[in-house]
Short mmCIF file of C-alpha atoms and ligand atoms in Angstrom, two decimals:
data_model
loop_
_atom_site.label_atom_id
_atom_site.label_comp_id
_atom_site.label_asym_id
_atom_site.label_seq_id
_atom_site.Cartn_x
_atom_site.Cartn_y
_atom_site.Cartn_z
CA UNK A 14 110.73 198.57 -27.58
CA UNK A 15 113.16 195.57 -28.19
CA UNK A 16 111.93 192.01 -27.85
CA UNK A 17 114.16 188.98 -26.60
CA UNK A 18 113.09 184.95 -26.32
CA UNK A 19 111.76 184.33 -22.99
CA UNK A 20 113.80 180.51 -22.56
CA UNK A 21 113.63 177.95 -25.04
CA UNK A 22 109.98 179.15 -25.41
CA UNK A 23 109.94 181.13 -28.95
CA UNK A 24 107.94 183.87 -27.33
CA UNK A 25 109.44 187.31 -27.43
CA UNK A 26 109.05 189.36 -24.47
CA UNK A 27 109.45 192.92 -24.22
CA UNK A 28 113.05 194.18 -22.49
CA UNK A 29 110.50 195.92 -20.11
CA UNK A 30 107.97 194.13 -18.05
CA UNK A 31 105.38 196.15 -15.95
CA UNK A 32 105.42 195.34 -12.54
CA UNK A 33 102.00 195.53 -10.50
CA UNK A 34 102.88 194.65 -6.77
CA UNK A 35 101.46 198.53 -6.36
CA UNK A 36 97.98 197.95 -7.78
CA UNK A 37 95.37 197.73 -5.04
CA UNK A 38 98.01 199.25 -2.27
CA UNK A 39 99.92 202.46 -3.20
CA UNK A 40 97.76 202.59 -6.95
CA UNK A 41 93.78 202.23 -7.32
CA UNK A 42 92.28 200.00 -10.04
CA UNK A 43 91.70 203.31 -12.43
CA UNK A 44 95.70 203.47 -11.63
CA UNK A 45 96.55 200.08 -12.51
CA UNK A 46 94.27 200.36 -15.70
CA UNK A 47 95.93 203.29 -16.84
CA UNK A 48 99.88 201.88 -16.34
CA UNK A 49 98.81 198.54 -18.41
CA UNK A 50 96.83 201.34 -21.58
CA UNK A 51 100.28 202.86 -21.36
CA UNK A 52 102.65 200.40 -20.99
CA UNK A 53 100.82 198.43 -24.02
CA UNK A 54 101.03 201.85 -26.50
CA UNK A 55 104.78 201.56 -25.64
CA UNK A 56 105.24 198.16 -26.46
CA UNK A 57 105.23 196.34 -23.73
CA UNK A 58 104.15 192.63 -23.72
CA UNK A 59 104.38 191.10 -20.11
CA UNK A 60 102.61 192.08 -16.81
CA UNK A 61 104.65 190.35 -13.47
CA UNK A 62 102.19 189.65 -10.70
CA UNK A 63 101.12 187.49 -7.97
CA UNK A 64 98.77 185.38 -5.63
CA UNK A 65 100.36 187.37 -2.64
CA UNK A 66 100.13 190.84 -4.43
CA UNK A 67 100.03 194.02 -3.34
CA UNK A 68 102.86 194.30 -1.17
CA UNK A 69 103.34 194.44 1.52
CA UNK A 70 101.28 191.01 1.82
CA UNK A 71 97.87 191.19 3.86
CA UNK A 72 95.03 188.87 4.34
CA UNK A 73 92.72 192.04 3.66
CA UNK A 74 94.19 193.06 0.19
CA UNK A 75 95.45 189.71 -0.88
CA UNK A 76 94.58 189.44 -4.34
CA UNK A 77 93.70 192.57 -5.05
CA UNK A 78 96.05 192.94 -7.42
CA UNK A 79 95.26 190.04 -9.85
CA UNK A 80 91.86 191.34 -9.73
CA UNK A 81 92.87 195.04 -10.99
CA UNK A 82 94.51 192.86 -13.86
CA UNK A 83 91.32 190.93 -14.56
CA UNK A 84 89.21 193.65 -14.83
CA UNK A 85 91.26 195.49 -17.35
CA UNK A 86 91.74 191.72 -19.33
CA UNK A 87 88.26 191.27 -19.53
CA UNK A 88 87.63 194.22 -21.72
CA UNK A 89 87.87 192.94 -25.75
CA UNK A 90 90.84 192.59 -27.65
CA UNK A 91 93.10 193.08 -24.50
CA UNK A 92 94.08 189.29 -23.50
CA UNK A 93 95.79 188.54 -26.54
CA UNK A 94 98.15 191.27 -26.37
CA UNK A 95 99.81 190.49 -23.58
CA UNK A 96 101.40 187.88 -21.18
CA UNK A 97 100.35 187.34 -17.54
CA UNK A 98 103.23 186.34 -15.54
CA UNK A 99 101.97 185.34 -11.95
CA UNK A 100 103.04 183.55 -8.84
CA UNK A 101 102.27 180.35 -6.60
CA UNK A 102 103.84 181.19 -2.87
CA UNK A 103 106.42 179.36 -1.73
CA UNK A 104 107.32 177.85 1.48
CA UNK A 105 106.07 180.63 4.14
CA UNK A 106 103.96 181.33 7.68
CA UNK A 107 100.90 183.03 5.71
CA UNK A 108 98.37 181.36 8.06
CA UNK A 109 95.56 182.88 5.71
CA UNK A 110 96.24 182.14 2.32
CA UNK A 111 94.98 178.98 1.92
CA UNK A 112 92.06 177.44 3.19
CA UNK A 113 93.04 174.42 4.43
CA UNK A 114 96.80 175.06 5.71
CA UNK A 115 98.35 177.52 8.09
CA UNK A 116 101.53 177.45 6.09
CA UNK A 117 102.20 177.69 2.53
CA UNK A 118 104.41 175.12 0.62
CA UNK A 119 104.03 173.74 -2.53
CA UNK A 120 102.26 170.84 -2.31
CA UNK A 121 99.85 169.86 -5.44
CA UNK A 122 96.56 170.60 -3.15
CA UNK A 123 97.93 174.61 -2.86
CA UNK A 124 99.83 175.03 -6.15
CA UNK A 125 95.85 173.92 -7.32
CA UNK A 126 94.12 175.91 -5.11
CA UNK A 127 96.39 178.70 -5.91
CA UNK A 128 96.10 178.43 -9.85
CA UNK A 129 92.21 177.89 -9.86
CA UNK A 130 92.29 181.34 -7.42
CA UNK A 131 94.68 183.13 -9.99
CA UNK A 132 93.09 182.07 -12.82
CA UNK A 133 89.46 183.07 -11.04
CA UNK A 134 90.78 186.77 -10.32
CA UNK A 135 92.43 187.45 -13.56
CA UNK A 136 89.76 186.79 -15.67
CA UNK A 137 91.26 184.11 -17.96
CA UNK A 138 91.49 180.44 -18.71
CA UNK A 139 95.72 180.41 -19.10
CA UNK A 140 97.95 182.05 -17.46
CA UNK A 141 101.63 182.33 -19.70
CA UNK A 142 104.28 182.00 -16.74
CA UNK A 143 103.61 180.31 -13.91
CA UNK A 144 106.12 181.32 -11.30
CA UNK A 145 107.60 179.71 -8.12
CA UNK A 146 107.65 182.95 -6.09
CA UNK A 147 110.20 181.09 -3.66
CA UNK A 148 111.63 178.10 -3.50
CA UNK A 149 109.66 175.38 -0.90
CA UNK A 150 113.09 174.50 0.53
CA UNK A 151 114.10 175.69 3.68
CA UNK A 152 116.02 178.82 3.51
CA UNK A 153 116.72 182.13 4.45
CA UNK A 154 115.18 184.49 1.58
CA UNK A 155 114.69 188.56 0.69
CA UNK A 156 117.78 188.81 3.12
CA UNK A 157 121.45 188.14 3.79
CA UNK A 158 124.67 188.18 1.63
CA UNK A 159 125.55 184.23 2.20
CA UNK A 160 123.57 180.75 1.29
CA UNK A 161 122.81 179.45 4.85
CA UNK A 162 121.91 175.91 5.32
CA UNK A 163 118.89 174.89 7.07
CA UNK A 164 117.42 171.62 7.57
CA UNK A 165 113.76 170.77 6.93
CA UNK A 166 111.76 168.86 4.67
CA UNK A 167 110.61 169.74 1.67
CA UNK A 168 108.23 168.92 -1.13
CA UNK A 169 110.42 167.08 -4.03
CA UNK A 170 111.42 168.73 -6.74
CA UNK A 171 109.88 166.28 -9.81
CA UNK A 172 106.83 165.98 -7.33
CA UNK A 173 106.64 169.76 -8.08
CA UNK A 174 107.07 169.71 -11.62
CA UNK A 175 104.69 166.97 -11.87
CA UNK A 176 101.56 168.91 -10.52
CA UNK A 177 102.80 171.95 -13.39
CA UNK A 178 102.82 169.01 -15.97
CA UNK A 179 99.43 168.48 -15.21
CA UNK A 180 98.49 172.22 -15.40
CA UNK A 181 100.76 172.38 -18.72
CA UNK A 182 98.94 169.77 -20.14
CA UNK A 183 94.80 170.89 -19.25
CA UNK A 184 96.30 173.87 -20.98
CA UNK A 185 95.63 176.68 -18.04
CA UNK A 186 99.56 176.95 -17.57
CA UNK A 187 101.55 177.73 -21.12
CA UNK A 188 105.19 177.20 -18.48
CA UNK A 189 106.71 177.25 -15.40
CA UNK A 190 109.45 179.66 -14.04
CA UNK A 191 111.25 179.83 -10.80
CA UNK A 192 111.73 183.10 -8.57
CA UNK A 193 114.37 183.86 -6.09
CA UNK A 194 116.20 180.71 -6.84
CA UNK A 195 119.75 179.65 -6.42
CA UNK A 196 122.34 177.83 -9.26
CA UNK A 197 121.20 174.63 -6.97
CA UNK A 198 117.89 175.53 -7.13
CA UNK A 199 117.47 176.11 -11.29
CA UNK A 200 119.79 173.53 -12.07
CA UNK A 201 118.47 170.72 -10.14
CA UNK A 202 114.70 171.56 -11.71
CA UNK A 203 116.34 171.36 -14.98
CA UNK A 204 117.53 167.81 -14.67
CA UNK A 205 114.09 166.63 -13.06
CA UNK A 206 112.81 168.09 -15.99
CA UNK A 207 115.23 166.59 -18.19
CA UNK A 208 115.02 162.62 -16.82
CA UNK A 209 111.16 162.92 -16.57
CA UNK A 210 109.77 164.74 -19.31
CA UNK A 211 108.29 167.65 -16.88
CA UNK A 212 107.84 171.10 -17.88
CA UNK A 213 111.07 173.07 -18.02
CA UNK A 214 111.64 176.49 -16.59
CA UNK A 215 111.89 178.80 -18.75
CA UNK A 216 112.84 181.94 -16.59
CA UNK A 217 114.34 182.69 -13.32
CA UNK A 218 113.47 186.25 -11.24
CA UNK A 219 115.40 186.92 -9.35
CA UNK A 220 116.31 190.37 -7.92
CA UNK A 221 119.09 192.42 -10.05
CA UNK A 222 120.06 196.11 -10.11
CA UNK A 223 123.18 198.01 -9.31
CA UNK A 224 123.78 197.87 -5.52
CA UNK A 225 122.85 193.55 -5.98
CA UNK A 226 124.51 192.10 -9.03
CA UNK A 227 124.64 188.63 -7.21
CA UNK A 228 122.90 186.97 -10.03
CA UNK A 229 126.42 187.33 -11.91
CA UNK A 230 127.89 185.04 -9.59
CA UNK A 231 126.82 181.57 -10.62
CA UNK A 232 123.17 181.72 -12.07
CA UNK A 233 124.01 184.18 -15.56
CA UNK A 234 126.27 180.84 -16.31
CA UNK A 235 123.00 179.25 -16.64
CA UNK A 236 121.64 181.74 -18.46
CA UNK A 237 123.92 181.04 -21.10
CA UNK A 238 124.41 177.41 -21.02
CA UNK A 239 120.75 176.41 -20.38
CA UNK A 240 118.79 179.18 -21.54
CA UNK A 241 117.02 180.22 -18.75
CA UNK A 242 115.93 183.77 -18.98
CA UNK A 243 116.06 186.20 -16.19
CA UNK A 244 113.11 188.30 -15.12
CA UNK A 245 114.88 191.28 -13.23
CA UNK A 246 113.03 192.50 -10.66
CA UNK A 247 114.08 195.81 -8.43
CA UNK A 248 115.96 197.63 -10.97
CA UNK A 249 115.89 200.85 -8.87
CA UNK A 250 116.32 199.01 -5.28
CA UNK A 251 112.78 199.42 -4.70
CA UNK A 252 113.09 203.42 -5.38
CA UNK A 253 116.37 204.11 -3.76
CA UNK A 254 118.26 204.04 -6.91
CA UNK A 255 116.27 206.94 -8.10
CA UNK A 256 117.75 209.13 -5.63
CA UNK A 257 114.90 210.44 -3.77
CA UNK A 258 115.83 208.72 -0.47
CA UNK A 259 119.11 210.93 -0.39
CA UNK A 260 120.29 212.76 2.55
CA UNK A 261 117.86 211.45 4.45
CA UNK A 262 114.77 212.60 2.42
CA UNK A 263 111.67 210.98 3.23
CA UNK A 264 108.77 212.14 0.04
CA UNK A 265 105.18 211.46 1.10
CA UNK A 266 103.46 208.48 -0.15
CA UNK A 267 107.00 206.49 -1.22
CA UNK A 268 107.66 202.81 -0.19
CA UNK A 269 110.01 204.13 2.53
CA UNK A 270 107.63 205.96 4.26
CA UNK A 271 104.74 204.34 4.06
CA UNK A 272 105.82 200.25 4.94
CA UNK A 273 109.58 201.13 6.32
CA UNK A 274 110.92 197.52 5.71
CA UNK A 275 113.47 198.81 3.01
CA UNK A 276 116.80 198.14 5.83
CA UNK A 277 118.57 196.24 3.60
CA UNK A 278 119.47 199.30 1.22
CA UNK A 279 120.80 201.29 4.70
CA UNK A 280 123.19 198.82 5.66
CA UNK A 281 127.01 198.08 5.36
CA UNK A 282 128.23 199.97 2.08
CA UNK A 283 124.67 199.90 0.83
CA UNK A 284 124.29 203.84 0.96
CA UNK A 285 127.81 204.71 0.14
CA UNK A 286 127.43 202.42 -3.06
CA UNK A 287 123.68 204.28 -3.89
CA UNK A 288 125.20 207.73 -3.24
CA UNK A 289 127.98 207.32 -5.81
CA UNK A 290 125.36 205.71 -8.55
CA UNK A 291 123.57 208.90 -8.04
CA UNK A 292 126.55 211.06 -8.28
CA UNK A 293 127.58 209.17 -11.36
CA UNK A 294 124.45 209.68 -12.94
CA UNK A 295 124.41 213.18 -12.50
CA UNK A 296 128.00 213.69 -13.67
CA UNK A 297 127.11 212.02 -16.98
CA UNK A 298 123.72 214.07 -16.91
CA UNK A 299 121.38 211.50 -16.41
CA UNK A 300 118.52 210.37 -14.32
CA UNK A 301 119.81 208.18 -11.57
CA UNK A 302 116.58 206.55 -12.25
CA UNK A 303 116.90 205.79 -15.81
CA UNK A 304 120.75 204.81 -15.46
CA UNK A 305 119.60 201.95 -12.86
CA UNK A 306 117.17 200.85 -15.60
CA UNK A 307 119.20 201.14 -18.24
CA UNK A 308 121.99 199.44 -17.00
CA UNK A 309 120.20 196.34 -16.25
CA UNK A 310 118.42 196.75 -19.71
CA UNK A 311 121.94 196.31 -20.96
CA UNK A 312 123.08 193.38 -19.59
CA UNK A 313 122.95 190.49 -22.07
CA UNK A 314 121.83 187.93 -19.42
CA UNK A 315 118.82 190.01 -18.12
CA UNK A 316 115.86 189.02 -20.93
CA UNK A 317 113.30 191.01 -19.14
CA UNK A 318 113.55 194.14 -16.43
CA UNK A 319 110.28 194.39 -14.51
CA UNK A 320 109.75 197.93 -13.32
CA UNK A 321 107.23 199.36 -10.85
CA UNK A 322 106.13 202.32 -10.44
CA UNK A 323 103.49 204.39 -8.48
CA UNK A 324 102.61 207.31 -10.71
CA UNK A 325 102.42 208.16 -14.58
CA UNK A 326 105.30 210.27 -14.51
CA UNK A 327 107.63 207.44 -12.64
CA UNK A 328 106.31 204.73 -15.26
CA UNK A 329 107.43 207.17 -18.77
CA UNK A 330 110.68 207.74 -16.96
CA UNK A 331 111.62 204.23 -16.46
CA UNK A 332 110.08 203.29 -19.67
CA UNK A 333 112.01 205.90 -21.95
CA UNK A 334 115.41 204.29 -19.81
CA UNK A 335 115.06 201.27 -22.06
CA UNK A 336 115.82 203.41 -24.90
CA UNK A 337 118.97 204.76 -23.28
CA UNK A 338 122.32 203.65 -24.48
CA UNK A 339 124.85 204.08 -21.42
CA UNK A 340 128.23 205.29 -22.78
CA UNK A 341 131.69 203.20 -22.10
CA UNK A 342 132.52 206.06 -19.62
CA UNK A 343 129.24 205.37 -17.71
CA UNK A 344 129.75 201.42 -18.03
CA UNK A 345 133.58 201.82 -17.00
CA UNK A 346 132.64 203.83 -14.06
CA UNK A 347 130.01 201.88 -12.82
CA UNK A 348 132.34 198.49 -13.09
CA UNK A 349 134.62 200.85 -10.45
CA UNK A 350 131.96 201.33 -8.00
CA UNK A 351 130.87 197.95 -8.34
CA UNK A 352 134.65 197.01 -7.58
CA UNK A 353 134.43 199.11 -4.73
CA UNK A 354 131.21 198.26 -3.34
CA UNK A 355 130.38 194.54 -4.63
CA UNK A 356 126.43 193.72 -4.06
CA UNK A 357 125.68 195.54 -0.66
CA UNK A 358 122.44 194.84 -1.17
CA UNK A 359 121.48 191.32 -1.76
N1 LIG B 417 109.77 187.75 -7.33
C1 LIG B 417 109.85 188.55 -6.28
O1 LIG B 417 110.07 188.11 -5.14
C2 LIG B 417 109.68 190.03 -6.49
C3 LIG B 417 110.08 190.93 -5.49
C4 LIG B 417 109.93 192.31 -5.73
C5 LIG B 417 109.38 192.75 -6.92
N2 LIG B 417 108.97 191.84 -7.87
C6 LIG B 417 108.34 192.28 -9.16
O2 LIG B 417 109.12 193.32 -9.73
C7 LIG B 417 108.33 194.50 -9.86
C8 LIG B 417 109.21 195.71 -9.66
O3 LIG B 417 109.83 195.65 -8.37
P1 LIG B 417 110.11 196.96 -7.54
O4 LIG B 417 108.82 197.72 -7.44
O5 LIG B 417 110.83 196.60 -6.32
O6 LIG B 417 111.06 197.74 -8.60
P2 LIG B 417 111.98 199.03 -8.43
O7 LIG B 417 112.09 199.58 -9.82
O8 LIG B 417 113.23 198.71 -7.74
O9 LIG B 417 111.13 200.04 -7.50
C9 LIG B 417 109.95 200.60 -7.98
C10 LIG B 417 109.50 201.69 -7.05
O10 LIG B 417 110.43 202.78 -7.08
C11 LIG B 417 109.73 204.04 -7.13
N3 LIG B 417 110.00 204.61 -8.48
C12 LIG B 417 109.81 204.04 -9.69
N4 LIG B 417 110.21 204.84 -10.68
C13 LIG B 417 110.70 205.95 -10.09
C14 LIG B 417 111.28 207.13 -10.60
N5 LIG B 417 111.46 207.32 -11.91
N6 LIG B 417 111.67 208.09 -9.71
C15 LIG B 417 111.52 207.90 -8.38
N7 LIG B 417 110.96 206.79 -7.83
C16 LIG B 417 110.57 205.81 -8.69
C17 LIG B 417 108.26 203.69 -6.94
O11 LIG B 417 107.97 203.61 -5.54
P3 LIG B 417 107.51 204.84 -4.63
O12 LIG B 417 106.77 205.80 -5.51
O13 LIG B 417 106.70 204.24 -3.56
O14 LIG B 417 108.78 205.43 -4.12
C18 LIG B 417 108.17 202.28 -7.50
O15 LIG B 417 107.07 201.54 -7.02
C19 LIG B 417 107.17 194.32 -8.88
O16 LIG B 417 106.01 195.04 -9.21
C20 LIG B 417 106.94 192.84 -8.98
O17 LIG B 417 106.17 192.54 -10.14
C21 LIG B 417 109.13 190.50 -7.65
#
């Protein structure tokens, strides 16, 4: 396993990052504990969670999935080894989440209440990322190609910062990151940040894989200028990637079949762009799977790619893709089907 600086930080993260939105929904606890033993013998350092996980989100399994975490960092010897990434919900219409609200936003009485109920599940005094999951603006999000502007208020953004500074400094946040945010978005956190002496974000995540290289648009810039590292999420277009939703296959117990909220991968070019990934990936005699991963592995920008997976099997897959080295045939073809088929999928 590589290692790359996670911001301006000095931490090295892993190039892999377990994901966990599956433990307490699609995987048990004995699941979950057995993807973190494994994913720590290979070498990775950073589990990617949240206050809303498992997907999809549900008042009765809401937090389940901090609390599979908890349970396995509460054994000895285990907290130290790696980093809990988690999130705070943004702006949304989850009536049950908190206790006093009917909506969530990011106000300093939820990001508190949300922290305090992270921190409670997971077994730990600190969490090491503390994400944004969305921003507390209003805007259209997990859909559409296009930025479309909608008026609303929203909590300012030093206002926001200022409640992290105050977790950064009682020492139960190490930093902040952002999550599905736009080149607006990062950039104007990172002059609040600047002008006030607030935490800066260290890390955007942000969805990136083959059929939704939007990111490259305006937000690797700031990758490179500022130093804010990407946290990849949906390397494998939540499975379809991978192939196994071809020709109209449906496998038992898969995201598709079981939640069926997966349209955005069957619209426009989206399944003529999968189809020829696939193809590609067998022509070069590889694992459509592992050639998702490994491509976004690859990419200089992308400091961390979080994968998910349901079963032992999927998870040694996509970890052995981060050892994969894709060939300048394999780039040079993908660049044409990207050319062909720019982001479908956003
Ligand atoms: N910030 C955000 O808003 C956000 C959003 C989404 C995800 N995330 C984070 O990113 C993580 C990964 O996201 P994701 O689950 O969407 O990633 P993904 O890699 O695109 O999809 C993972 C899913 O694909 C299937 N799969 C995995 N490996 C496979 C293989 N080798 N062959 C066939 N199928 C395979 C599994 O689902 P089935 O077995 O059910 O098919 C697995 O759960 C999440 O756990 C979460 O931590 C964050």
């Amino acid at each position: 396993m590589e290692y790359r600086e996670l911001g301006r930080t000095g931490l090295k993260v892993s190039r892999l990052c377990l994901g966990t939105m599956t433990f307490g929904e699609q995987n048990s606890e004995a699941d979950g504990h057995a993807q973190m033993d494994y994913a720590v013998e290979r070498g990775i350092n950073i589990f990617d969670a949240a206050e809303i996980y498992p997907v999809p989100p549900k008042a009765e399994t809401q937090g389940r999935t901090e609390a599979i975490i908890g349970s396995w960092l509460a054994a000895p010897g285990r907290r130290d080894k790696v980093m809990i990434a988690t999130k705070v919900a943004g702006r949304g219409k989850m009536t049950w989440l908190r206790r006093d609200a009917a909506k969530t936003r990011h106000s300093a009485a939820q990001i508190n209440e949300a922290v305090e109920a992270s921190l409670k599940r997971l077994k730990t005094d600190y969490i090491d990322l503390y994400q944004l999951h969305w921003p507390d603006r209003p805007m259209r999000i997990f859909e559409g190609h296009d930025y479309l502007h909608l008026e609303g208020d929203t909590h300012p953004i030093d206002e926001i910062l200022g409640v992290l500074a105050k977790l950064v400094a009682s020492g139960k946040v190490r930093f902040v990151g952002l999550s599905n945010e736009t080149p607006w978005g990062v950039m104007s956190f990172l002059k609040q940040s600047e002008q006030q002496g607030l935490p800066r974000p260290v890390s955007i995540q942000n969805a990136y894989n083959l059929v939704n290289r939007s990111f490259e648009t305006g937000l690797s810039e700031i990758f490179y200028r500022e130093q804010v590292s990407l946290l990849a999420y949906s390397p494998l277009g939540q499975g379809y990637l991978s192939g196994k939703y071809e020709g109209g296959a449906l496998p038992k117990g898969s995201r598709k079949m079981l939640f069926n909220r997966l349209g955005r991968y069957e619209q426009g070019n989206g399944p003529r762009a999968i189809s020829a990934y696939i193809e590609l990936a067998r022509k070069h005699g590889l694992d459509p799977a592992q050639m998702a991963i490994a491509f976004a592995v690859s990419r200089p920008f992308v400091t961390s790619t979080i994968i998910g997976a349901t079963s032992m099997e999927q998870l040694k897959t996509d970890i052995d893709a981060a050892a994969l080295e894709l060939s300048d045939n394999v780039l040079e073809d993908i660049e044409q089907i990207h050319l062909d088929y720019p982001n479908p999928c956003p």
